[in-house]
CSV table of C-alpha atoms and ligand atoms in Angstrom, one decimal:
chain,number,residue,atom,x,y,z
A,5,UNK,CA,237.4,-150.2,45.9
A,6,UNK,CA,233.7,-150.8,46.7
A,7,UNK,CA,230.9,-149.1,44.7
A,8,UNK,CA,230.2,-147.0,47.8
A,9,UNK,CA,233.9,-145.8,48.2
A,10,UNK,CA,234.0,-145.0,44.5
A,11,UNK,CA,230.8,-143.0,44.7
A,12,UNK,CA,231.9,-141.1,47.8
A,13,UNK,CA,235.1,-140.2,46.0
A,14,UNK,CA,233.5,-138.8,42.9
A,15,UNK,CA,230.9,-137.0,45.0
A,16,UNK,CA,233.6,-135.4,47.2
A,17,UNK,CA,235.8,-134.3,44.3
A,18,UNK,CA,232.6,-133.3,42.4
A,19,UNK,CA,233.3,-135.2,39.3
A,20,UNK,CA,230.1,-137.1,39.7
A,21,UNK,CA,227.5,-136.5,37.0
A,22,UNK,CA,224.2,-135.5,38.6
A,23,UNK,CA,220.6,-135.1,37.5
A,24,UNK,CA,217.4,-133.6,38.8
A,25,UNK,CA,214.1,-135.1,37.7
A,26,UNK,CA,211.3,-132.5,37.8
A,27,UNK,CA,212.4,-128.9,37.2
A,28,UNK,CA,209.7,-126.9,39.1
A,29,UNK,CA,209.9,-124.7,42.1
A,30,UNK,CA,212.0,-127.2,43.9
A,31,UNK,CA,214.0,-128.9,41.1
A,32,UNK,CA,215.3,-125.9,39.2
A,33,UNK,CA,216.8,-124.1,42.3
A,34,UNK,CA,218.4,-127.5,43.3
A,35,UNK,CA,219.8,-128.0,39.8
A,36,UNK,CA,221.3,-124.5,39.9
A,37,UNK,CA,222.7,-125.0,43.4
A,38,UNK,CA,224.4,-128.3,42.4
A,39,UNK,CA,225.9,-126.5,39.4
A,40,UNK,CA,227.1,-123.7,41.7
A,41,UNK,CA,229.0,-126.4,43.6
A,42,UNK,CA,230.8,-127.4,40.4
A,43,UNK,CA,228.8,-130.5,39.5
A,44,UNK,CA,227.9,-131.3,35.9
A,45,UNK,CA,224.1,-131.2,36.0
A,46,UNK,CA,221.4,-132.5,33.7
A,47,UNK,CA,217.8,-131.4,34.4
A,48,UNK,CA,215.0,-133.7,33.2
A,49,UNK,CA,211.4,-132.7,32.8
A,50,UNK,CA,208.4,-133.8,30.7
A,51,UNK,CA,207.6,-130.2,29.7
A,52,UNK,CA,209.5,-129.2,26.6
A,53,UNK,CA,208.8,-125.5,27.2
A,54,UNK,CA,210.8,-125.6,30.5
A,55,UNK,CA,213.6,-127.5,28.9
A,56,UNK,CA,213.8,-125.0,26.0
A,57,UNK,CA,213.9,-122.1,28.4
A,58,UNK,CA,216.6,-123.7,30.5
A,59,UNK,CA,218.7,-124.5,27.5
A,60,UNK,CA,218.4,-120.9,26.4
A,61,UNK,CA,219.8,-119.9,29.8
A,62,UNK,CA,216.5,-118.5,31.0
A,63,UNK,CA,214.7,-118.9,34.3
A,64,UNK,CA,210.9,-119.5,34.7
A,65,UNK,CA,211.0,-119.6,38.5
A,66,UNK,CA,210.8,-116.2,40.2
A,67,UNK,CA,213.4,-117.1,42.9
A,68,UNK,CA,216.0,-118.3,40.4
A,69,UNK,CA,217.8,-115.4,38.7
A,70,UNK,CA,218.2,-115.9,34.9
A,71,UNK,CA,221.8,-114.7,35.2
A,72,UNK,CA,222.6,-117.7,37.4
A,73,UNK,CA,221.0,-120.2,34.9
A,74,UNK,CA,222.7,-118.5,31.9
A,75,UNK,CA,226.1,-118.6,33.5
A,76,UNK,CA,226.0,-122.4,34.1
A,77,UNK,CA,224.3,-123.2,30.7
A,78,UNK,CA,227.0,-121.1,28.9
A,79,UNK,CA,229.8,-122.9,30.8
A,80,UNK,CA,228.3,-126.2,29.8
A,81,UNK,CA,227.7,-127.2,33.4
A,82,UNK,CA,223.9,-127.2,33.2
A,83,UNK,CA,221.5,-128.4,30.6
A,84,UNK,CA,217.9,-129.7,30.3
A,85,UNK,CA,216.4,-132.7,28.4
A,86,UNK,CA,213.2,-134.7,28.1
A,87,UNK,CA,215.2,-137.8,27.3
A,88,UNK,CA,215.5,-140.1,30.3
A,89,UNK,CA,218.1,-142.3,28.7
A,90,UNK,CA,220.8,-139.8,29.9
A,91,UNK,CA,220.3,-141.5,33.3
A,92,UNK,CA,222.5,-144.3,32.1
A,93,UNK,CA,225.4,-141.9,32.5
A,94,UNK,CA,224.3,-140.3,35.8
A,95,UNK,CA,225.9,-141.1,39.2
A,96,UNK,CA,223.5,-139.1,41.4
A,97,UNK,CA,219.9,-138.2,40.8
A,98,UNK,CA,217.3,-136.2,42.8
A,99,UNK,CA,213.6,-136.6,42.2
A,100,UNK,CA,211.5,-133.4,42.6
A,101,UNK,CA,208.1,-134.3,41.0
A,102,UNK,CA,204.7,-133.0,42.3
A,103,UNK,CA,202.8,-134.8,45.0
A,104,UNK,CA,199.3,-133.3,44.8
A,105,UNK,CA,196.0,-134.6,46.1
A,106,UNK,CA,193.4,-136.4,44.0
A,107,UNK,CA,189.9,-134.8,43.7
A,108,UNK,CA,188.9,-137.2,46.5
A,109,UNK,CA,191.5,-135.7,48.9
A,110,UNK,CA,193.7,-138.9,48.7
A,111,UNK,CA,197.5,-138.6,47.9
A,112,UNK,CA,198.3,-138.7,44.2
A,113,UNK,CA,201.6,-140.5,43.9
A,114,UNK,CA,201.4,-141.1,40.2
A,115,UNK,CA,204.2,-138.6,39.5
A,116,UNK,CA,206.6,-140.5,41.9
A,117,UNK,CA,205.5,-143.8,40.4
A,118,UNK,CA,206.0,-142.7,36.8
A,119,UNK,CA,209.4,-141.1,37.5
A,120,UNK,CA,210.5,-144.2,39.4
A,121,UNK,CA,209.4,-146.5,36.6
A,122,UNK,CA,211.4,-144.5,34.1
A,123,UNK,CA,214.4,-144.4,36.4
A,124,UNK,CA,214.1,-148.2,36.9
A,125,UNK,CA,215.1,-148.7,33.2
A,126,UNK,CA,218.4,-146.9,33.9
A,127,UNK,CA,219.3,-147.8,37.5
A,128,UNK,CA,222.8,-149.1,37.6
A,129,UNK,CA,225.4,-150.1,40.1
A,130,UNK,CA,227.0,-147.2,42.0
A,131,UNK,CA,224.1,-144.8,41.6
A,132,UNK,CA,222.6,-142.6,44.4
A,133,UNK,CA,218.9,-141.6,44.2
A,134,UNK,CA,217.3,-139.0,46.5
A,135,UNK,CA,213.5,-138.4,46.6
A,136,UNK,CA,212.7,-134.8,47.5
A,137,UNK,CA,208.9,-134.8,46.9
A,138,UNK,CA,206.9,-134.4,50.1
A,139,UNK,CA,205.0,-137.6,50.9
A,140,UNK,CA,203.8,-139.9,53.7
A,141,UNK,CA,206.2,-142.0,55.8
A,142,UNK,CA,207.0,-145.3,54.0
A,143,UNK,CA,206.9,-144.0,50.4
A,144,UNK,CA,210.6,-144.3,49.7
A,145,UNK,CA,211.0,-147.8,51.1
A,146,UNK,CA,207.6,-149.3,50.3
A,147,UNK,CA,206.9,-147.7,46.9
A,148,UNK,CA,210.0,-146.3,45.4
A,149,UNK,CA,212.5,-149.0,46.3
A,150,UNK,CA,210.6,-151.9,44.7
A,151,UNK,CA,209.7,-149.8,41.7
A,152,UNK,CA,213.2,-148.5,40.9
A,153,UNK,CA,214.9,-151.9,41.5
A,154,UNK,CA,212.2,-154.0,39.7
A,155,UNK,CA,213.7,-156.5,37.3
A,156,UNK,CA,217.2,-156.2,38.7
A,157,UNK,CA,219.1,-157.9,41.5
A,158,UNK,CA,220.7,-154.6,42.7
A,159,UNK,CA,220.6,-154.2,46.4
A,160,UNK,CA,220.0,-150.8,48.2
A,161,UNK,CA,222.9,-150.0,50.5
A,162,UNK,CA,225.5,-151.9,48.6
A,163,UNK,CA,224.8,-151.7,44.8
A,164,UNK,CA,222.9,-148.5,44.8
A,165,UNK,CA,221.9,-145.9,47.4
A,166,UNK,CA,218.4,-144.6,48.1
A,167,UNK,CA,217.4,-141.8,50.5
A,168,UNK,CA,214.7,-139.2,51.2
A,169,UNK,CA,215.5,-135.5,51.8
A,170,UNK,CA,212.6,-133.2,52.1
A,171,UNK,CA,212.7,-129.8,50.4
A,172,UNK,CA,212.1,-126.7,52.7
A,173,UNK,CA,212.1,-124.0,50.1
A,174,UNK,CA,209.9,-121.0,51.0
A,175,UNK,CA,209.1,-119.3,47.7
A,176,UNK,CA,209.9,-115.5,47.7
A,177,UNK,CA,212.2,-115.8,50.6
A,178,UNK,CA,215.7,-114.2,50.3
A,179,UNK,CA,217.3,-114.9,53.7
A,180,UNK,CA,216.8,-118.7,53.8
A,181,UNK,CA,217.6,-120.4,50.5
A,182,UNK,CA,218.3,-123.9,49.2
A,183,UNK,CA,222.0,-123.4,50.2
A,184,UNK,CA,221.7,-122.1,53.8
A,185,UNK,CA,218.6,-123.8,55.0
A,186,UNK,CA,219.6,-127.0,56.9
A,187,UNK,CA,218.6,-130.1,54.9
A,188,UNK,CA,217.4,-133.3,56.5
A,189,UNK,CA,218.4,-136.7,55.0
A,190,UNK,CA,217.4,-140.2,55.9
A,191,UNK,CA,218.5,-143.3,54.0
A,192,UNK,CA,216.9,-146.7,53.3
A,193,UNK,CA,220.1,-148.0,55.1
A,194,UNK,CA,222.8,-146.2,57.0
A,195,UNK,CA,225.1,-146.4,54.0
A,196,UNK,CA,222.4,-144.9,51.8
A,197,UNK,CA,222.0,-142.0,54.3
A,198,UNK,CA,225.8,-141.5,54.4
A,199,UNK,CA,226.2,-141.4,50.6
A,200,UNK,CA,223.3,-139.0,50.1
A,201,UNK,CA,224.7,-136.8,53.0
A,202,UNK,CA,228.1,-136.6,51.4
A,203,UNK,CA,226.5,-135.7,48.0
A,204,UNK,CA,224.3,-132.9,49.4
A,205,UNK,CA,227.1,-131.6,51.7
A,206,UNK,CA,229.0,-130.5,48.6
A,207,UNK,CA,226.3,-128.0,47.8
A,208,UNK,CA,224.3,-127.3,51.0
A,209,UNK,CA,225.8,-125.7,54.1
A,210,UNK,CA,224.2,-127.9,56.8
A,211,UNK,CA,223.0,-131.5,56.5
A,212,UNK,CA,221.0,-133.1,59.3
A,213,UNK,CA,221.2,-136.9,58.8
A,214,UNK,CA,218.4,-138.9,60.5
A,215,UNK,CA,218.4,-142.6,61.1
A,216,UNK,CA,215.8,-143.6,58.4
A,217,UNK,CA,214.0,-142.5,55.3
A,218,UNK,CA,210.8,-142.7,57.3
A,219,UNK,CA,212.2,-140.2,59.9
A,220,UNK,CA,213.1,-137.8,57.1
A,221,UNK,CA,209.6,-138.1,55.6
A,222,UNK,CA,207.9,-137.6,58.9
A,223,UNK,CA,210.1,-134.6,59.7
A,224,UNK,CA,208.7,-132.7,56.8
A,225,UNK,CA,205.2,-133.6,57.8
A,226,UNK,CA,205.8,-132.5,61.4
A,227,UNK,CA,207.0,-129.1,60.1
A,228,UNK,CA,204.0,-128.5,57.8
A,229,UNK,CA,201.5,-130.0,60.2
A,230,UNK,CA,202.8,-127.6,62.9
A,231,UNK,CA,202.1,-124.7,60.6
A,232,UNK,CA,198.8,-125.9,59.5
A,233,UNK,CA,197.5,-126.6,63.0
A,234,UNK,CA,198.8,-123.3,64.4
A,235,UNK,CA,197.2,-121.4,61.5
A,236,UNK,CA,194.0,-123.3,62.1
A,237,UNK,CA,194.1,-122.3,65.8
A,238,UNK,CA,194.7,-118.6,65.1
A,239,UNK,CA,192.0,-118.7,62.4
A,240,UNK,CA,189.6,-120.1,64.9
A,241,UNK,CA,190.7,-117.3,67.3
A,242,UNK,CA,189.7,-114.8,64.6
A,243,UNK,CA,186.3,-116.4,64.3
A,244,UNK,CA,185.8,-116.3,68.1
A,245,UNK,CA,187.0,-112.7,68.3
A,246,UNK,CA,184.6,-111.8,65.6
A,247,UNK,CA,181.7,-113.2,67.7
A,248,UNK,CA,183.0,-111.5,70.8
A,249,UNK,CA,183.6,-108.1,69.1
A,250,UNK,CA,187.4,-108.2,69.9
A,251,UNK,CA,190.2,-107.2,67.5
A,252,UNK,CA,192.1,-110.4,67.0
A,253,UNK,CA,195.1,-108.5,65.5
A,254,UNK,CA,195.5,-106.5,68.7
A,255,UNK,CA,195.3,-109.7,70.8
A,256,UNK,CA,198.0,-111.4,68.7
A,257,UNK,CA,200.3,-108.5,68.9
A,258,UNK,CA,199.8,-108.3,72.7
A,259,UNK,CA,200.4,-112.1,73.1
A,260,UNK,CA,203.6,-111.8,70.9
A,261,UNK,CA,205.1,-109.5,73.5
A,262,UNK,CA,205.6,-112.6,75.7
A,263,UNK,CA,209.3,-113.3,75.3
A,264,UNK,CA,208.9,-117.1,75.7
A,265,UNK,CA,206.4,-119.9,75.1
A,266,UNK,CA,204.5,-118.1,72.4
A,267,UNK,CA,205.0,-118.2,68.6
A,268,UNK,CA,203.2,-115.7,66.5
A,269,UNK,CA,200.9,-116.9,63.7
A,270,UNK,CA,198.4,-114.7,61.9
A,271,UNK,CA,194.9,-115.5,60.6
A,272,UNK,CA,194.0,-115.0,57.0
A,273,UNK,CA,191.5,-115.9,54.2
A,274,UNK,CA,192.6,-119.6,54.1
A,275,UNK,CA,195.6,-121.7,53.4
A,276,UNK,CA,197.4,-121.7,50.1
A,277,UNK,CA,200.4,-123.0,48.3
A,278,UNK,CA,201.5,-126.4,47.4
A,279,UNK,CA,202.5,-127.5,50.9
A,280,UNK,CA,200.6,-126.5,54.0
A,281,UNK,CA,197.1,-127.3,52.8
A,282,UNK,CA,198.1,-130.6,51.2
A,283,UNK,CA,201.1,-132.3,53.0
A,284,UNK,CA,199.4,-132.9,56.4
A,285,UNK,CA,196.6,-134.7,54.5
A,286,UNK,CA,199.2,-137.2,53.2
A,287,UNK,CA,199.9,-138.0,56.9
A,288,UNK,CA,196.2,-138.3,57.9
A,289,UNK,CA,195.5,-140.5,54.9
A,290,UNK,CA,198.3,-142.9,55.8
A,291,UNK,CA,197.1,-143.0,59.4
A,292,UNK,CA,193.5,-143.8,58.3
A,293,UNK,CA,194.9,-146.9,56.7
A,294,UNK,CA,196.2,-147.8,60.1
A,295,UNK,CA,192.8,-147.2,61.7
A,296,UNK,CA,193.9,-144.0,63.4
A,297,UNK,CA,192.3,-140.5,63.0
A,298,UNK,CA,194.8,-137.6,62.9
A,299,UNK,CA,192.5,-135.4,64.8
A,300,UNK,CA,194.5,-132.1,64.9
A,301,UNK,CA,195.0,-132.3,61.2
A,302,UNK,CA,191.3,-133.0,60.4
A,303,UNK,CA,190.2,-130.2,62.7
A,304,UNK,CA,192.7,-127.6,61.5
A,305,UNK,CA,191.8,-128.5,57.9
A,306,UNK,CA,188.1,-128.0,58.6
A,307,UNK,CA,188.7,-124.6,60.2
A,308,UNK,CA,191.1,-123.4,57.5
A,309,UNK,CA,189.0,-124.5,54.5
A,310,UNK,CA,186.1,-122.6,56.0
A,311,UNK,CA,187.9,-119.3,55.9
A,312,UNK,CA,187.1,-118.3,52.3
A,313,UNK,CA,183.4,-118.7,53.1
A,314,UNK,CA,183.9,-116.5,56.2
A,315,UNK,CA,185.5,-113.8,54.1
A,316,UNK,CA,182.6,-113.8,51.7
A,317,UNK,CA,180.2,-113.5,54.7
A,318,UNK,CA,182.3,-110.5,55.9
A,319,UNK,CA,181.9,-108.9,52.4
A,320,UNK,CA,178.2,-109.7,52.4
A,321,UNK,CA,177.6,-108.3,55.8
A,322,UNK,CA,179.6,-105.1,55.1
A,323,UNK,CA,177.6,-104.4,52.0
A,324,UNK,CA,174.4,-105.2,53.8
A,325,UNK,CA,175.3,-102.5,56.4
A,326,UNK,CA,175.3,-100.1,53.5
A,327,UNK,CA,172.0,-101.3,52.2
A,328,UNK,CA,173.5,-103.2,49.2
A,329,UNK,CA,173.0,-106.8,48.3
A,330,UNK,CA,176.1,-108.8,47.3
A,331,UNK,CA,174.2,-109.9,44.1
A,332,UNK,CA,175.0,-107.2,41.5
A,333,UNK,CA,177.6,-105.4,43.7
A,334,UNK,CA,181.1,-104.9,42.3
A,335,UNK,CA,183.7,-106.6,44.4
A,336,UNK,CA,187.4,-106.1,43.7
A,337,UNK,CA,189.7,-108.8,45.1
A,338,UNK,CA,193.2,-107.5,45.8
A,339,UNK,CA,195.9,-110.2,45.5
A,340,UNK,CA,195.4,-113.6,43.9
A,341,UNK,CA,198.7,-115.3,44.8
A,342,UNK,CA,198.5,-117.4,48.0
A,343,UNK,CA,201.0,-115.2,49.8
A,344,UNK,CA,202.6,-111.8,49.4
A,345,UNK,CA,205.1,-110.9,46.7
A,346,UNK,CA,205.1,-114.2,44.7
A,347,UNK,CA,203.3,-115.2,41.5
A,348,UNK,CA,202.1,-118.6,42.7
A,349,UNK,CA,198.4,-119.3,42.5
A,350,UNK,CA,198.4,-122.9,43.6
A,351,UNK,CA,195.6,-123.6,46.2
A,352,UNK,CA,195.2,-119.9,46.7
A,353,UNK,CA,192.2,-119.0,48.8
A,354,UNK,CA,191.6,-116.1,46.4
A,355,UNK,CA,190.3,-118.6,43.9
A,356,UNK,CA,187.7,-119.9,46.4
A,357,UNK,CA,186.7,-116.4,47.4
A,358,UNK,CA,186.3,-115.3,43.8
A,359,UNK,CA,184.3,-118.4,42.9
A,360,UNK,CA,182.0,-118.1,46.0
A,361,UNK,CA,181.4,-114.4,45.2
A,362,UNK,CA,180.6,-115.2,41.6
A,363,UNK,CA,178.2,-117.9,42.7
A,364,UNK,CA,176.4,-115.4,44.8
A,365,UNK,CA,176.0,-113.1,41.9
A,366,UNK,CA,178.7,-110.5,42.7
A,367,UNK,CA,180.4,-108.8,39.8
A,368,UNK,CA,184.0,-109.7,40.6
A,369,UNK,CA,187.3,-108.3,39.4
A,370,UNK,CA,190.8,-108.9,40.7
A,371,UNK,CA,194.1,-107.2,40.7
A,372,UNK,CA,197.5,-108.8,41.3
A,373,UNK,CA,200.8,-107.2,40.3
A,374,UNK,CA,202.4,-110.6,40.0
A,375,UNK,CA,199.6,-112.5,38.2
A,376,UNK,CA,198.4,-110.6,35.1
A,377,UNK,CA,195.9,-113.3,34.2
A,378,UNK,CA,194.9,-116.8,35.2
A,379,UNK,CA,192.9,-119.7,33.9
A,380,UNK,CA,192.0,-122.1,36.7
A,381,UNK,CA,189.5,-124.9,36.5
A,382,UNK,CA,187.5,-123.0,33.8
A,383,UNK,CA,187.7,-119.7,35.7
A,384,UNK,CA,189.6,-117.3,33.4
A,385,UNK,CA,190.3,-113.7,34.5
A,386,UNK,CA,192.7,-110.9,33.8
A,387,UNK,CA,194.0,-108.4,36.4
A,388,UNK,CA,192.3,-105.0,36.1
A,389,UNK,CA,194.6,-102.6,34.3
A,390,UNK,CA,194.0,-99.6,36.5
A,391,UNK,CA,194.2,-100.4,40.1
A,392,UNK,CA,193.0,-97.1,41.6
A,393,UNK,CA,190.2,-96.7,39.1
A,394,UNK,CA,189.0,-100.2,40.0
A,395,UNK,CA,189.3,-99.4,43.7
A,396,UNK,CA,187.2,-96.2,43.3
A,397,UNK,CA,184.4,-97.9,41.3
A,398,UNK,CA,184.2,-101.1,43.5
A,399,UNK,CA,181.3,-101.4,46.0
A,400,UNK,CA,183.7,-103.4,48.2
A,401,UNK,CA,187.5,-104.1,48.0
A,402,UNK,CA,188.6,-107.4,49.6
A,403,UNK,CA,192.3,-107.4,50.5
A,404,UNK,CA,193.2,-111.1,50.1
A,405,UNK,CA,196.9,-111.0,49.6
A,406,UNK,CA,199.0,-108.2,51.2
A,407,UNK,CA,201.5,-107.7,48.4
A,408,UNK,CA,204.1,-105.1,49.4
A,409,UNK,CA,203.8,-103.3,46.0
A,410,UNK,CA,200.4,-101.9,47.1
A,411,UNK,CA,200.1,-98.3,48.3
A,412,UNK,CA,197.7,-99.1,51.1
A,413,UNK,CA,197.2,-95.4,52.1
A,414,UNK,CA,196.0,-94.6,48.6
A,415,UNK,CA,193.7,-97.7,48.5
A,416,UNK,CA,192.2,-96.6,51.8
A,417,UNK,CA,191.6,-93.1,50.6
A,418,UNK,CA,190.0,-94.2,47.3
A,419,UNK,CA,187.8,-97.1,48.5
A,420,UNK,CA,184.2,-96.9,49.6
A,421,UNK,CA,184.4,-100.1,51.6
A,422,UNK,CA,187.3,-102.5,52.4
A,423,UNK,CA,187.4,-106.0,53.9
A,424,UNK,CA,190.9,-106.5,55.1
A,425,UNK,CA,191.7,-110.1,55.6
A,426,UNK,CA,195.4,-109.6,56.3
A,427,UNK,CA,195.5,-106.5,58.5
A,428,UNK,CA,197.3,-105.0,55.5
A,429,UNK,CA,196.1,-101.5,56.4
A,430,UNK,CA,197.5,-101.7,60.0
A,431,UNK,CA,194.7,-99.5,61.3
A,432,UNK,CA,195.2,-100.5,64.9
A,433,UNK,CA,192.4,-100.8,67.4
A,434,UNK,CA,190.8,-97.5,66.3
A,435,UNK,CA,189.9,-98.9,63.0
A,436,UNK,CA,188.3,-96.9,60.2
A,437,UNK,CA,184.6,-96.4,59.3
A,438,UNK,CA,185.1,-97.8,55.8
A,439,UNK,CA,187.1,-100.9,56.8
A,440,UNK,CA,186.1,-104.3,58.2
A,441,UNK,CA,188.9,-106.4,59.5
A,442,UNK,CA,189.0,-110.2,59.6
B,25,NAD,N1,207.0,-125.4,45.9
B,25,NAD,C1,207.4,-125.4,47.2
B,25,NAD,O1,207.5,-124.4,47.8
B,25,NAD,C2,207.7,-126.7,47.8
B,25,NAD,C3,208.4,-126.6,49.1
B,25,NAD,C4,208.8,-127.8,49.7
B,25,NAD,C5,208.4,-129.0,49.1
B,25,NAD,N2,207.8,-129.1,47.9
B,25,NAD,C6,207.5,-130.4,47.4
B,25,NAD,O2,208.4,-130.6,46.3
B,25,NAD,C7,207.8,-131.4,45.3
B,25,NAD,C8,207.8,-130.7,44.0
B,25,NAD,O3,207.1,-129.5,44.1
B,25,NAD,P1,207.3,-128.3,43.1
B,25,NAD,O4,206.6,-127.1,43.7
B,25,NAD,O5,208.7,-128.1,42.6
B,25,NAD,O6,206.4,-128.8,41.9
B,25,NAD,P2,206.3,-128.2,40.4
B,25,NAD,O7,204.9,-128.6,39.9
B,25,NAD,O8,206.7,-126.8,40.4
B,25,NAD,O9,207.4,-129.0,39.6
B,25,NAD,C9,207.4,-130.3,39.4
B,25,NAD,C10,208.0,-130.6,38.0
B,25,NAD,O10,208.0,-132.0,37.8
B,25,NAD,C11,207.8,-132.3,36.4
B,25,NAD,N3,207.4,-133.7,36.3
B,25,NAD,C12,206.2,-134.3,36.7
B,25,NAD,N4,206.3,-135.6,36.4
B,25,NAD,C13,207.5,-135.9,35.9
B,25,NAD,C14,208.2,-137.0,35.5
B,25,NAD,N5,207.6,-138.2,35.6
B,25,NAD,N6,209.4,-136.9,35.0
B,25,NAD,C15,210.0,-135.7,35.0
B,25,NAD,N7,209.5,-134.5,35.4
B,25,NAD,C16,208.2,-134.6,35.9
B,25,NAD,C17,206.7,-131.3,36.1
B,25,NAD,O11,206.6,-131.1,34.7
B,25,NAD,C18,207.2,-130.0,36.8
B,25,NAD,O12,208.1,-129.2,36.0
B,25,NAD,C19,206.3,-131.7,45.8
B,25,NAD,O13,206.3,-132.9,46.4
B,25,NAD,C20,206.1,-130.5,46.8
B,25,NAD,O14,205.2,-130.9,47.8
B,25,NAD,C21,207.5,-127.9,47.3
């Protein structure tokens, strides 16, 4: 029996021992889903607090119910560790480490490199490795393959198997989950793709196998670039409508009645989250090295990153109308998370808006039912304890994240002035004398 046949057999009968490296928003749900499928799962992370919580059967990710973690931990099917030497005993491993940007805006692959270097010490014949972290096309073959196989004569496709499979998780979403969202996989060789497909098919309903790791890497970047560019377009529509005195929300709703050829995107205070503002820049960076400018990405990024400043201008102009300067005025920012009903602050435009308002001398407070306090780049704040009291006393309320927990009618009745960047108040074309819409 070849190494591949043996691996396929233990994957199909689910006796393979599997591991997930990087237990964050992507890695923890994946570890749980693999345990649901009956695999023996070891989660590996550098952060001991996460490992301790996991081993106590607790969840630290909003979308992963503690009950599901506890069930598997108690059954001995799921455990966490910071000790990478367990990889010696592992047959199949997924890597879900962060891929942020450096301060310069260039890709920061240091987490993939360090996880790959650690894995290299334990790579053994008959192992399958899948990279899940979003990255530019070529990373799996050009960076990961030589790193994990350094110092060995193991060959990808015969001795071990390497593939890329982008994660599509949408935090806070209930209808599309890790299990029922189709998963794209592309191998370094056809056999690598086949082995990774057989593994993931045990736990995930639909697998879409593409011909190469590069196609899988590019698929993720097409998806996220599509969103980024369309959000950039609709944000620019909002800026144009503002100049023209047209209600962009009414225009979007009207356009969305077209039953074909139109897909609805909505403007907002700026991009947020770990994917849409960042991933397309991995692609444009890679293309720059090939002397090509990814024009749509650059332009959309420029429009989207300008939105927080536009929101601050709206606040300033609205206060000015009432004879108040922004400096010294009390501004209450509603919602700090980057999108509704989640507790994720990463790249949230609320952070830029708060910083810009503070720079201009406003007295800024925020409220977020999901984020009681935050400490970001030296900016430390706590959510106001009494929402309605804060709304009443603010000179201006800026709705930045339209959490569903808010009673918008009460907020409208209590506030002197509101800048609504999400059309959360749904006022329609008639508007309201105390409300300025994006
Ligand atoms: N969060 C999302 O919604 C989402 C969606 C799709 C794709 N992605 C992509 O998935 C990847 C992971 O994102 P995330 O949101 O889960 O990140 P995260 O920061 O929530 O989790 C990453 C985890 O990796 C750990 N880690 C870092 N270096 C490590 C190492 N060398 N060894 C072991 N563990 C290490 C960190 O401690 C952390 O727990 C990124 O590339 C991201 O772009 C994220």
